Short mmCIF file of C-alpha atoms in Angstrom, two decimals:
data_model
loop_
_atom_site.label_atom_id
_atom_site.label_comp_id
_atom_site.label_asym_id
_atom_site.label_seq_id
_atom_site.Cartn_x
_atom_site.Cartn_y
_atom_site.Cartn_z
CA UNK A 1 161.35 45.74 15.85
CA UNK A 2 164.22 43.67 16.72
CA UNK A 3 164.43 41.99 13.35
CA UNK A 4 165.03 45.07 11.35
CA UNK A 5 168.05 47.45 11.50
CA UNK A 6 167.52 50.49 14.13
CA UNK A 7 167.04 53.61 12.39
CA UNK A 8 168.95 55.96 14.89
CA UNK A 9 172.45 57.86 13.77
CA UNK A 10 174.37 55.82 16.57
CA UNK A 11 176.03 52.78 16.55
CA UNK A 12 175.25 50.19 18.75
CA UNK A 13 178.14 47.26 19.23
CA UNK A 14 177.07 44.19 21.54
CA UNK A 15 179.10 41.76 23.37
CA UNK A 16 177.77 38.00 24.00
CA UNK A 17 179.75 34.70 25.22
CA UNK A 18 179.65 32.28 28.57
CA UNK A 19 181.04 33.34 31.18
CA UNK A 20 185.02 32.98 31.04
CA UNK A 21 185.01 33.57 27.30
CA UNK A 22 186.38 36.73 27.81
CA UNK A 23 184.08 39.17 26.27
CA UNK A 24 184.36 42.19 28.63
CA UNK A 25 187.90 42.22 28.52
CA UNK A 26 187.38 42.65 24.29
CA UNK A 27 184.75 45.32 24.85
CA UNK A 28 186.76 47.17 27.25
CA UNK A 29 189.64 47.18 25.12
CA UNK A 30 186.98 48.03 21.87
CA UNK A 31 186.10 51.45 24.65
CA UNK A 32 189.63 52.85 24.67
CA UNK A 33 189.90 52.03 20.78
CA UNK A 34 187.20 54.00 19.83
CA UNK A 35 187.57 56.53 22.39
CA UNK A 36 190.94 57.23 21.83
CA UNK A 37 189.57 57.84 18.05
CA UNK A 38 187.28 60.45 19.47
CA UNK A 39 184.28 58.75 19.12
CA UNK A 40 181.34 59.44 21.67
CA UNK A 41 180.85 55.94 23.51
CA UNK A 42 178.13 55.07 26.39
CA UNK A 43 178.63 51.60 27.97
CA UNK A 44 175.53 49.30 29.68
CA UNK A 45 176.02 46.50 31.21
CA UNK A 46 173.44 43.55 31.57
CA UNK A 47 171.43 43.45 35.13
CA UNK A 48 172.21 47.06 35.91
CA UNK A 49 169.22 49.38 36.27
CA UNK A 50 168.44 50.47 39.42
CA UNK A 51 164.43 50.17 38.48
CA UNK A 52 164.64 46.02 39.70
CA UNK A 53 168.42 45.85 41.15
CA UNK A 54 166.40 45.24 45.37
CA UNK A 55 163.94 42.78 43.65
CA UNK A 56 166.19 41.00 41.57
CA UNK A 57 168.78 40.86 44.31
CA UNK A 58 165.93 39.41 46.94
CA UNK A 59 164.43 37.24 44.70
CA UNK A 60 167.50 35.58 44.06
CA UNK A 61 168.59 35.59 47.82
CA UNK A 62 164.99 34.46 48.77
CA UNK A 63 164.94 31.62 45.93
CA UNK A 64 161.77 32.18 44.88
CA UNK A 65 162.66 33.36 41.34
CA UNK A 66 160.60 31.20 39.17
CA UNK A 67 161.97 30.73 35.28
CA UNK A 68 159.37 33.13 33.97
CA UNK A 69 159.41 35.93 36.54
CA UNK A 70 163.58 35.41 36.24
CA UNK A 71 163.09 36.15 32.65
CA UNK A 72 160.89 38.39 32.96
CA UNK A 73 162.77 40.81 35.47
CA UNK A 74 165.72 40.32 33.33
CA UNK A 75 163.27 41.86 30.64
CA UNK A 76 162.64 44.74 32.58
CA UNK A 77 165.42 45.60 33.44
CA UNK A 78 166.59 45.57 29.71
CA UNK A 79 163.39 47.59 28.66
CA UNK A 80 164.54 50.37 31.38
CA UNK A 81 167.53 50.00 30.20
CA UNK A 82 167.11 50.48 27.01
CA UNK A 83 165.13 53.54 27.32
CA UNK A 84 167.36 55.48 29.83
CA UNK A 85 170.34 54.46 28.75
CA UNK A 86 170.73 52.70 24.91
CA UNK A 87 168.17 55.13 22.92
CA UNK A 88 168.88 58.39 24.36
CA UNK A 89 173.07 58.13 23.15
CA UNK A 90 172.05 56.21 19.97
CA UNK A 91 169.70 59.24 19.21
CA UNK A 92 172.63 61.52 19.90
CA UNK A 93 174.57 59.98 17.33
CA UNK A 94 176.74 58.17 20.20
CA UNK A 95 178.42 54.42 20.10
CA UNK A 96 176.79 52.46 22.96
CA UNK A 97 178.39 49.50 23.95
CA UNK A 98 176.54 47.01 25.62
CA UNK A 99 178.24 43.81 27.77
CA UNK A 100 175.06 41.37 27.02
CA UNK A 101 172.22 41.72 25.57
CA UNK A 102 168.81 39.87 24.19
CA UNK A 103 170.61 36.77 23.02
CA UNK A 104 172.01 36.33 26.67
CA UNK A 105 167.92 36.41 27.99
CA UNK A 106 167.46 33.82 24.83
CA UNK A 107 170.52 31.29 25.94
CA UNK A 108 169.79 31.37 29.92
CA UNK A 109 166.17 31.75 30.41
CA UNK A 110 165.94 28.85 27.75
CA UNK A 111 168.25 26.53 29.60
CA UNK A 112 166.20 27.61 32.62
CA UNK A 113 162.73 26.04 31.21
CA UNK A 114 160.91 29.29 29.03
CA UNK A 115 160.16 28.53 25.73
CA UNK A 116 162.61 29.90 23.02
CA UNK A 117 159.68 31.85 21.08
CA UNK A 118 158.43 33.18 24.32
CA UNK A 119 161.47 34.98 25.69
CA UNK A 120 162.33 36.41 22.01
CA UNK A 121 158.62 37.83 21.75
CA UNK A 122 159.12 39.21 25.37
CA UNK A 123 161.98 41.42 23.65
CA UNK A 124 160.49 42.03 20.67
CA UNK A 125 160.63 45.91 21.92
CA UNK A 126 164.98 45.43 21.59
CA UNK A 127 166.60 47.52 19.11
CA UNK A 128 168.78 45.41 16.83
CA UNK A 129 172.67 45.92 17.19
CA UNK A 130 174.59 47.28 14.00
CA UNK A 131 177.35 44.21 15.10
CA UNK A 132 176.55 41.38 17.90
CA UNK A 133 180.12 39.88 18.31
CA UNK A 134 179.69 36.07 20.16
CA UNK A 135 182.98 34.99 22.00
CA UNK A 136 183.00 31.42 21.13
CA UNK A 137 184.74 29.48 23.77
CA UNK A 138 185.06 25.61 23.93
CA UNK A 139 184.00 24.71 27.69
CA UNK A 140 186.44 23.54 29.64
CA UNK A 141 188.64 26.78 28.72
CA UNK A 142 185.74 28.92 30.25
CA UNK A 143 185.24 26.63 33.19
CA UNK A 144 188.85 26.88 33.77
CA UNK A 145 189.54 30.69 33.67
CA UNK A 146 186.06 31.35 36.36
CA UNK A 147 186.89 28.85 38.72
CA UNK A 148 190.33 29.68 38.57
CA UNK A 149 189.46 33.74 39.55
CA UNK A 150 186.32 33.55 41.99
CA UNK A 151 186.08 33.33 45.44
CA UNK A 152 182.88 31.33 45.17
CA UNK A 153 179.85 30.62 42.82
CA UNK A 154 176.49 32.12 43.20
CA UNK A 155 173.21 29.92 43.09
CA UNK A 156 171.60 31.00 40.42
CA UNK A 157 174.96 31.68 38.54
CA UNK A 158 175.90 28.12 39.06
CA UNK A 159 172.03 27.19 38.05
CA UNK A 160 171.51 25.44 40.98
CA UNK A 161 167.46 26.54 40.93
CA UNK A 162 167.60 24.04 38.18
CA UNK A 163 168.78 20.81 40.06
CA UNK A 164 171.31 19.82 37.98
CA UNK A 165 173.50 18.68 40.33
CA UNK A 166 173.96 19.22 44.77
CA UNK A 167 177.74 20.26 43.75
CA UNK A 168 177.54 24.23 43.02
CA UNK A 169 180.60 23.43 40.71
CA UNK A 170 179.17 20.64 39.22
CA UNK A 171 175.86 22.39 38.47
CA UNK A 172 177.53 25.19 36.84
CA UNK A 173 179.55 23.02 34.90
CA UNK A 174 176.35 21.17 33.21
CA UNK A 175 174.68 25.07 33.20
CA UNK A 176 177.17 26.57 31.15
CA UNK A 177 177.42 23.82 28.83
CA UNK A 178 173.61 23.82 27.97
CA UNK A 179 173.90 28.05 27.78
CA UNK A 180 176.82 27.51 25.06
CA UNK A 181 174.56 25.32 22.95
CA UNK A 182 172.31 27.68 22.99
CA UNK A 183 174.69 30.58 21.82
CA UNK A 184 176.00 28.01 19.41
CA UNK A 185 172.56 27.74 17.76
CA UNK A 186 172.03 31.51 17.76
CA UNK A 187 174.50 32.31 15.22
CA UNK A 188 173.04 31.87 12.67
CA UNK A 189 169.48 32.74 13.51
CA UNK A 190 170.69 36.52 14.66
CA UNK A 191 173.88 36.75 12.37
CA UNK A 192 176.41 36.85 15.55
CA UNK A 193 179.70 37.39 14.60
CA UNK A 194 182.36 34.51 15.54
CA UNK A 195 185.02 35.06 17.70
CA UNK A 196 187.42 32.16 18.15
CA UNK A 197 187.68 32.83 22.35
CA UNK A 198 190.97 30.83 22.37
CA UNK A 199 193.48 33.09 20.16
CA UNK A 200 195.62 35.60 22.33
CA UNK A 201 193.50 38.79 23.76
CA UNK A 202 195.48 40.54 21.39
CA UNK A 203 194.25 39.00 18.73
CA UNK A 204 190.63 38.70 19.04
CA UNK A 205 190.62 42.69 19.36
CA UNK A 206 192.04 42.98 16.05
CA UNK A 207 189.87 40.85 14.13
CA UNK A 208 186.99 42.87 16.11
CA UNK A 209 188.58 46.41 15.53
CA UNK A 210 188.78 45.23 12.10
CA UNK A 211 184.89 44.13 11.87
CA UNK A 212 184.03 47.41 13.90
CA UNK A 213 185.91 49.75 11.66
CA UNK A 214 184.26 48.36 8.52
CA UNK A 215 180.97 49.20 9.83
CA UNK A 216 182.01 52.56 11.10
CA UNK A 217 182.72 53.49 7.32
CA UNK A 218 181.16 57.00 6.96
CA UNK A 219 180.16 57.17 10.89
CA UNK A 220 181.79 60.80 11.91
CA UNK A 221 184.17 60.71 14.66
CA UNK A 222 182.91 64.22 15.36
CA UNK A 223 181.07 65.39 17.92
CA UNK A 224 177.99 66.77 16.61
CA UNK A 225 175.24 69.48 17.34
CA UNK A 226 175.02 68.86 21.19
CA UNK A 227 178.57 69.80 21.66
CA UNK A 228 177.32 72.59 21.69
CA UNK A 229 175.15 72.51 24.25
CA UNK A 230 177.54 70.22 26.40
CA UNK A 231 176.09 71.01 29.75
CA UNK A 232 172.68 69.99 28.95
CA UNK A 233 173.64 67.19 27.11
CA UNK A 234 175.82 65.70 30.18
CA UNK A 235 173.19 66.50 32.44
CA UNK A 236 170.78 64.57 30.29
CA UNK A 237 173.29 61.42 30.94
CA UNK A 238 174.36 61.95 34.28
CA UNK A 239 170.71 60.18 35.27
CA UNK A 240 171.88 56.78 34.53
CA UNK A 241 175.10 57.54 35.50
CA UNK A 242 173.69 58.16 39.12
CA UNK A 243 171.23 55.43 38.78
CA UNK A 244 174.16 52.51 38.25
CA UNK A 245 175.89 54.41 41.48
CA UNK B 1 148.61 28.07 27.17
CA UNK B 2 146.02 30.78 27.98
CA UNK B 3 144.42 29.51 24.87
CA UNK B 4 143.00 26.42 25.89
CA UNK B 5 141.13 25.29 28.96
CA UNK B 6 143.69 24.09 32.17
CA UNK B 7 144.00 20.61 33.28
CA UNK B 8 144.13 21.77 37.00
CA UNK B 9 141.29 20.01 39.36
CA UNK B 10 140.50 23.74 40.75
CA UNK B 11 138.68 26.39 39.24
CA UNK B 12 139.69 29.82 38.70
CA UNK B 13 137.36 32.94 38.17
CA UNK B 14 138.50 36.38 37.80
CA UNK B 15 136.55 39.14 37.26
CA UNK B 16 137.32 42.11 34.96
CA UNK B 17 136.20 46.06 34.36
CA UNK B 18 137.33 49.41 34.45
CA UNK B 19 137.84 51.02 37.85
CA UNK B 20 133.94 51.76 39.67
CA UNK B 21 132.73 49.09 37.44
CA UNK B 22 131.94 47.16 40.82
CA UNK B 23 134.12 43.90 40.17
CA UNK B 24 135.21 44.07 43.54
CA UNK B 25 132.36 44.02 45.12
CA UNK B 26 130.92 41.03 43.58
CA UNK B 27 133.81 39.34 43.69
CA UNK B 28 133.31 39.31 47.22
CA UNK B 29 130.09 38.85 47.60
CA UNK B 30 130.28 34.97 44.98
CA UNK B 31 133.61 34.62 48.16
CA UNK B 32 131.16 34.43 50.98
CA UNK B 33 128.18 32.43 49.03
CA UNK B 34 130.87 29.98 47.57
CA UNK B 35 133.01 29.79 51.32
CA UNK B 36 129.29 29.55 52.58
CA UNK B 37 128.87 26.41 50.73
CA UNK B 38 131.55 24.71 52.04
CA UNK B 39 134.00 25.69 49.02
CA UNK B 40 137.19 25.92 49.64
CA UNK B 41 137.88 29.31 48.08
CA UNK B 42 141.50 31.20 47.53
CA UNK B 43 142.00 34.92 46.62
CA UNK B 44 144.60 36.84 45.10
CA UNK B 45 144.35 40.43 43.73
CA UNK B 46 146.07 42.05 40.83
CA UNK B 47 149.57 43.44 41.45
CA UNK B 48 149.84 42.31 44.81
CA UNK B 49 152.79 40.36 44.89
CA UNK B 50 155.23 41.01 47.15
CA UNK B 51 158.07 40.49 44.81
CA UNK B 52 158.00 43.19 42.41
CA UNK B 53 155.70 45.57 45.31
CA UNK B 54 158.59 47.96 46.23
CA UNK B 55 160.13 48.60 42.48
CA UNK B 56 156.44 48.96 41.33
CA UNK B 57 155.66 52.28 44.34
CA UNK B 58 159.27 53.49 43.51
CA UNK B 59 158.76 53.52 39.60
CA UNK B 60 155.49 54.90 40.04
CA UNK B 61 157.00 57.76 42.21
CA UNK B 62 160.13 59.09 40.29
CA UNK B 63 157.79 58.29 37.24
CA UNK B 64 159.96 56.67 35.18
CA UNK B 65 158.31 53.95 33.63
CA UNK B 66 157.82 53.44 30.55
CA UNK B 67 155.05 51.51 29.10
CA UNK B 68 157.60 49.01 28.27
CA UNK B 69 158.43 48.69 31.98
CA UNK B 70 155.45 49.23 33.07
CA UNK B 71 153.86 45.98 31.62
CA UNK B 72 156.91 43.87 32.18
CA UNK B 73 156.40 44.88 36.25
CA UNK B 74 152.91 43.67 36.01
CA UNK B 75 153.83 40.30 34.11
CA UNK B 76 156.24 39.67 36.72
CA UNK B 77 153.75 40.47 39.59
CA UNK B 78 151.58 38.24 37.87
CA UNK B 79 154.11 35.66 37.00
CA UNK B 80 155.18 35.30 40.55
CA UNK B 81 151.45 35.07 42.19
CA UNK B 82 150.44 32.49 39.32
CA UNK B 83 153.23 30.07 40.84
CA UNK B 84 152.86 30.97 44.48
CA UNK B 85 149.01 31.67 44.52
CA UNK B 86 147.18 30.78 41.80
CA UNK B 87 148.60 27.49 40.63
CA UNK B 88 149.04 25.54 43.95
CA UNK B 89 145.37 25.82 45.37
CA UNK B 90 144.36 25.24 41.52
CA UNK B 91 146.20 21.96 41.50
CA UNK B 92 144.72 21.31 45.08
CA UNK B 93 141.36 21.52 43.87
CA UNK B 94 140.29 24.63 45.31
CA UNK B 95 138.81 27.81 43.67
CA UNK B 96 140.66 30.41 42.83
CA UNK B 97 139.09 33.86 42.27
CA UNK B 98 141.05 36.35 41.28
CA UNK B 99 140.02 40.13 40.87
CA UNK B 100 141.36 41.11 37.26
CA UNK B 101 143.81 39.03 35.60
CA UNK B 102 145.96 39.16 31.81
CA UNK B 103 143.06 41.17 30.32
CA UNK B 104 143.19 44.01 32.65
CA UNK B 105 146.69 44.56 30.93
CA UNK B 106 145.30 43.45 27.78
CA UNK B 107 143.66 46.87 28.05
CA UNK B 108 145.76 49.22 30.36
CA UNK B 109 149.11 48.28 28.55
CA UNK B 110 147.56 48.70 25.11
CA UNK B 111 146.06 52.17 25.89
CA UNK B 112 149.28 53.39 27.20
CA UNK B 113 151.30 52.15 24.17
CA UNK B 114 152.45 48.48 23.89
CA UNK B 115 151.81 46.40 20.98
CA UNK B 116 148.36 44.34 21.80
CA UNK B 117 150.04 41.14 20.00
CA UNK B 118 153.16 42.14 22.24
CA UNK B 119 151.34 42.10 25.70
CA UNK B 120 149.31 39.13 24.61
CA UNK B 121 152.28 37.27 24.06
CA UNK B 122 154.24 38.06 27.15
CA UNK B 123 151.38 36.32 29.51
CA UNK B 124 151.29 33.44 27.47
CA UNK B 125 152.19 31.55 30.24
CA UNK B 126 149.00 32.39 32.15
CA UNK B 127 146.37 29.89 32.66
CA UNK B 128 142.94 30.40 30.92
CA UNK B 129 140.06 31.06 33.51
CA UNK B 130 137.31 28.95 33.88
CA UNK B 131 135.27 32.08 33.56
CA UNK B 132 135.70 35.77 33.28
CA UNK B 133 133.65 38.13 34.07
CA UNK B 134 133.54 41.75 32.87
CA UNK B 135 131.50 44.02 34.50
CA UNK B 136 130.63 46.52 31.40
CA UNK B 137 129.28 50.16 33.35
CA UNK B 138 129.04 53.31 31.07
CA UNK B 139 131.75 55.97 31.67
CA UNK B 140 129.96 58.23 33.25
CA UNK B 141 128.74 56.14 35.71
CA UNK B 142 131.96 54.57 36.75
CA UNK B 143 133.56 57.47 36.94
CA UNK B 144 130.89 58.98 39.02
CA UNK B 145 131.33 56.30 41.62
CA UNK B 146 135.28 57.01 41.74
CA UNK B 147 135.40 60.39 41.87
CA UNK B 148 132.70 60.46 44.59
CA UNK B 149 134.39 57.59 46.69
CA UNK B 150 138.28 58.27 46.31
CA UNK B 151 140.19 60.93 47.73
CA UNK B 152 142.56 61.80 45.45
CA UNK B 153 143.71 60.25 42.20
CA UNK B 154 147.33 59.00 41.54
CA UNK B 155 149.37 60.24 38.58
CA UNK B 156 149.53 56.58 36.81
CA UNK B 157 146.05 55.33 37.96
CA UNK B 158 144.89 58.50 36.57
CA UNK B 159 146.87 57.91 33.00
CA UNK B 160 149.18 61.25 33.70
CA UNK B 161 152.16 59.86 31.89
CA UNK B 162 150.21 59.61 28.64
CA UNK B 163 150.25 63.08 28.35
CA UNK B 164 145.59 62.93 27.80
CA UNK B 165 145.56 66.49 30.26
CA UNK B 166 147.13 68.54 33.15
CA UNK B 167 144.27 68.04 34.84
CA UNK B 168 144.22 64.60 36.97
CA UNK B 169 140.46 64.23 36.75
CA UNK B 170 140.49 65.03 33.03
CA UNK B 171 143.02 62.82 32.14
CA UNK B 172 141.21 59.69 34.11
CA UNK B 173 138.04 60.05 32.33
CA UNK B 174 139.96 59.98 29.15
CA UNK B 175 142.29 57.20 30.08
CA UNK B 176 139.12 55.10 31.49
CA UNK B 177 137.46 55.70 28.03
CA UNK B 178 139.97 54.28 26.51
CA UNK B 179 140.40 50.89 28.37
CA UNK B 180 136.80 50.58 28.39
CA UNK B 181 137.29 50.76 24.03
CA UNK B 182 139.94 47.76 24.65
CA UNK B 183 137.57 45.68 27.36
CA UNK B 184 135.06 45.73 24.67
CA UNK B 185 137.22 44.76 21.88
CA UNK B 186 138.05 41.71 24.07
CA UNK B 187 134.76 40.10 24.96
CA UNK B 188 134.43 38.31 21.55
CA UNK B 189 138.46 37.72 21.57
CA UNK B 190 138.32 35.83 25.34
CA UNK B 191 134.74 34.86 25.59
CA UNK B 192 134.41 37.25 28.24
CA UNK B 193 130.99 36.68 30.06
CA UNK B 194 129.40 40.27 30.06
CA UNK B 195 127.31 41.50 33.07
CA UNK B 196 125.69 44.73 33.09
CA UNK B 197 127.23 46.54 35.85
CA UNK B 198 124.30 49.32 35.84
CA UNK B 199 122.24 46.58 37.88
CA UNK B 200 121.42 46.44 41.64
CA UNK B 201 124.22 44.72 43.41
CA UNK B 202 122.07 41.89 44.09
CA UNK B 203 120.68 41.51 40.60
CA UNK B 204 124.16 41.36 39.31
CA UNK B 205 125.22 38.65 41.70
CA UNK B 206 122.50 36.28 41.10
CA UNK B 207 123.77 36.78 37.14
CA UNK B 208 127.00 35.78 38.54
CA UNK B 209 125.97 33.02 40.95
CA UNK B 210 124.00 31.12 38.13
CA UNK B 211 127.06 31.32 35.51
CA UNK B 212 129.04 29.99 38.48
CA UNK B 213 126.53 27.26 39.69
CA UNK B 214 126.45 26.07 36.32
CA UNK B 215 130.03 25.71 35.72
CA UNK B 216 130.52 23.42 39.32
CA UNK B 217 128.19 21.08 38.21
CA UNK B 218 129.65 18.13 38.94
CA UNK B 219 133.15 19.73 40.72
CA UNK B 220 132.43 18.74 44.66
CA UNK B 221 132.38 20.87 47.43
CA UNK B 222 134.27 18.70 49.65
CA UNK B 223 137.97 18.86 50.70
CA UNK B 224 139.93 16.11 49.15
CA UNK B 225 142.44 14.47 50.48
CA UNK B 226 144.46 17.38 50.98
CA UNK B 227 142.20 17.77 54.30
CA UNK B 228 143.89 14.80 55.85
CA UNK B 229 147.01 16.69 55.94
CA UNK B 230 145.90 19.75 56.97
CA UNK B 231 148.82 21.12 58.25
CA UNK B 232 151.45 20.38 55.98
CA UNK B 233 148.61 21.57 53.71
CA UNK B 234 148.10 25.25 54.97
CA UNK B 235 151.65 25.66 55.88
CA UNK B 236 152.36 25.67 51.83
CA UNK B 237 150.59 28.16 51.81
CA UNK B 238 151.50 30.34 54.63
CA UNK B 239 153.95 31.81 52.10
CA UNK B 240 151.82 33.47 50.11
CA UNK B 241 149.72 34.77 52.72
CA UNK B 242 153.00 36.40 54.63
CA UNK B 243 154.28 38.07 51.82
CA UNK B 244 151.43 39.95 50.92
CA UNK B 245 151.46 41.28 54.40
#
């Protein structure tokens, strides 16, 4: 399933990069864009269902999160996800935009010890995303702009279950490193779209307005049938709207 | 992994079959005669981890998993005990018994709509019994023994959300006709050793307790060295024990 292109009338745009590369920023700026154009856009964001947020959150706080049931909670959480909150708006004709997605399972879990055919069988139930844009950052830039901005690093953030090093900023350091090799080697295997992560903000959304409006050729900006039936149709959406709550 | 035999010093058995097959039962009943021999013997039952417990009862009662979601929860359940319960007394030497393991979602995932190459895949990183049992029991039989013995029958033990009937009874017998289809399909795949659950309960277990006597030839029934350090030893595992209180 994940191989082939989705068959649904929306449009689904995905977001990938280290952390610090800057990608949310771009997707949030992509959101007014197309909004402002009058186009019908649902965001997701990675590790946000409310079907594992308590187990997640203890596991992690516990530290008994073990590589595979990491991934594999990750996994579920995408697979709810996907079916409360991805489909439904692609269905509907909608743009979904989605910070994260498979490829970030594919770079982390990897680093973390599960094997690289494993983790991409796991989400073999994924839709693939009409454009999966991959904010390329060199690492010290990336280092720089999160330890510049954050109180203080998390321990499985900083991959510290992996004993890289005692030092939390050390350990995320050597983590993100071995996560942007693993992005690096995705490009070409998934088709990611390049973004150099170093031009100006202002710069990286035009070349991905650009790339976005290119594949929007022939996508309506116009609301269709369910305007109609607005009511129903919000009501449908406000359940994963209360669920993020 | 689950393809070849382990390398642990342990043994595990797990026993398999549709619900009223009576797996249980003789699953405890090899316990006592194995603990009775001076084995020392571990248990762990499916979907009993503590990890994924909570998000498991809360899916299950807004009903909305998907199968999707609903296999991922069990791989993680599964994922966690293999590291916390499974693995440790295997590498110890001990014997692990475990009632139902991959195969029971083998079937129940299958029947309720994943692919069967999909599910397979995800517990790849399970560990291939020593033996498994599958206690094969007609429909009508097993499903006289449930309906006779239970209460009342939940909406996703019963199959509800596949939509089989609106009538709970109706739609178990339907859903347990169709994992018993799958449990066949899989005795060839696995090597599944087949007992015929119609037996007395004692006829059945001396099946079982000559398979099993056969495969310890040769494994001892003393404590190794582990026994010297008795405390450090059970106070590893004190943390599986707790959380499945």
């Amino acid at each position: 399933m994940f191989q082939e292109p989705h068959k649904f009338t929306g449009k689904l745009f995905i977001v990938e990069g280290i952390d610090g590369s800057g990608k949310s920023t771009q997707l949030r700026l992509l959101h007014s864009w197309l909004e402002a154009q009058g186009y019908p856009v649902f965001m997701t964001e990675w590790n946000s269902s409310q079907l594992v947020k308590q187990t997640t959150k203890e596991g992690k706080k516990k530290k008994t999160l073990t590589p595979t049931t990491f991934s594999l909670l990750h996994a579920t959480d995408f697979a709810d996800r996907l079916a409360y909150q991805i489909l439904p708006p692609l269905k509907a004709g909608m743009i979904v935009l989605a910070d994260r997605y498979a490829y970030t399972a594919f770079s982390r879990d990897v680093v973390r010890g599960v094997h690289p055919s494993w983790v991409r069988k796991v989400y073999d139930f994924a839709v693939k995303p009409d454009l999966a844009f991959y904010f390329k950052v060199p690492l010290p830039i990336a280092i720089e702009r999160i330890l510049s901005g954050r109180a203080k690093l998390k321990y499985y953030e900083a991959g510290m279950d992996l004993n890289l090093s005692h030092s939390l900023e050390e350990s995320f350091k050597i983590f993100q490193g071995m996560i942007l090799k693993e992005y690096d080697r995705m490009i070409e295997e998934f088709g990611l779209s390049v973004i150099d992560a170093t031009l100006e903000i202002q710069e990286q959304q035009e070349i991905v307005r650009e790339i976005v409006a290119e594949n929007l050729k022939g996508f309506s900006t116009k609301r269709r049938n369910y305007a109609k039936r607005n009511k129903v149709f919000w009501r449908r959406f406000a359940i994963p709207e209360n669920r993020r709550a």
